[in-house]
Every structure is written in structure tokens, then in C-alpha cells.
C-alpha positions in Angstrom: -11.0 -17.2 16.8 -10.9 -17.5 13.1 -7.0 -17.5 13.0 -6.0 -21.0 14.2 -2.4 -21.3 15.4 -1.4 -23.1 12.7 -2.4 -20.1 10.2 0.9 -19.4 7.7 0.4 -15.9 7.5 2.3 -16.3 11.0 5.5 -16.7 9.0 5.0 -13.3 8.2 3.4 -11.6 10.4 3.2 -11.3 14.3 0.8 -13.4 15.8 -0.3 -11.2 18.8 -0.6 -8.2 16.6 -2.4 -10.0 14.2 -5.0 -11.0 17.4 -5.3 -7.5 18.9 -6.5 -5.8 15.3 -8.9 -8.9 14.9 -10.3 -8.8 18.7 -10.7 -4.5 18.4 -13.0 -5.6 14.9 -15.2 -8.3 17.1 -15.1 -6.1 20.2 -16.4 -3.5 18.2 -13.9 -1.1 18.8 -12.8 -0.4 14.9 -14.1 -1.8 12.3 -11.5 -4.0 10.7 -13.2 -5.9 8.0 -10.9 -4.8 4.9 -8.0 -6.1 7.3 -9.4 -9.1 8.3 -10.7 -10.0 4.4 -7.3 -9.5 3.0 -5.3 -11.9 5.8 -8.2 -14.0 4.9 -7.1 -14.1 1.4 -3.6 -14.3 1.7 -3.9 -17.0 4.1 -5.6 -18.9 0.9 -2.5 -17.5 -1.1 -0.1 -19.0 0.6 -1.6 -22.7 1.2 -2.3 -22.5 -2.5 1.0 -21.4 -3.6 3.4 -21.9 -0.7 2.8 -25.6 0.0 
């Protein structure tokens, strides 16, 4: 998975729903990029700023 456990966007979000949305984007269920892009770049936000 690209989220490891250790991700701070945890703080703030849940963890599990976080997974499902990301596992129905690589299952090819719904297509979740935009989703996936933004936790991507808050994740970056908040080790930049947050740390």
C-alpha cells in the first residue's frame, strides 16, 4: 500500500476508511485518483509544516 502506518494524515482521518477508498481505486472499482492525489499532498503538508 502507498499509505504506511505511520502516515499523519491518520491524525485526521480514519485509517480503515482511508484504505477501503484507496483499495476500490486499485481494485478498479471507482476511480479515486483526485482522492488519492490530494491525501498525497496533504500528507506532504503536514510533515512539512506539522513537524
Amino acid at each position: 500500500h502507498m499509505l504506511f502506518n505511520r502516515a499523519r494524515i491518520y491524525e485526521y482521518m480514519d485509517k480503515a476508511s482511508v484504505q477501503n477508498l484507496i483499495n476500490e481505486h486499485l481494485e478498479g472499482k471507482q476511480n479515486r485518483r483526485l482522492f488519492i492525489w490530494s491525501l498525497l499532498n496533504f500528507e506532504w503538508w503536514l510533515r512539512k509544516y506539522l513537524t
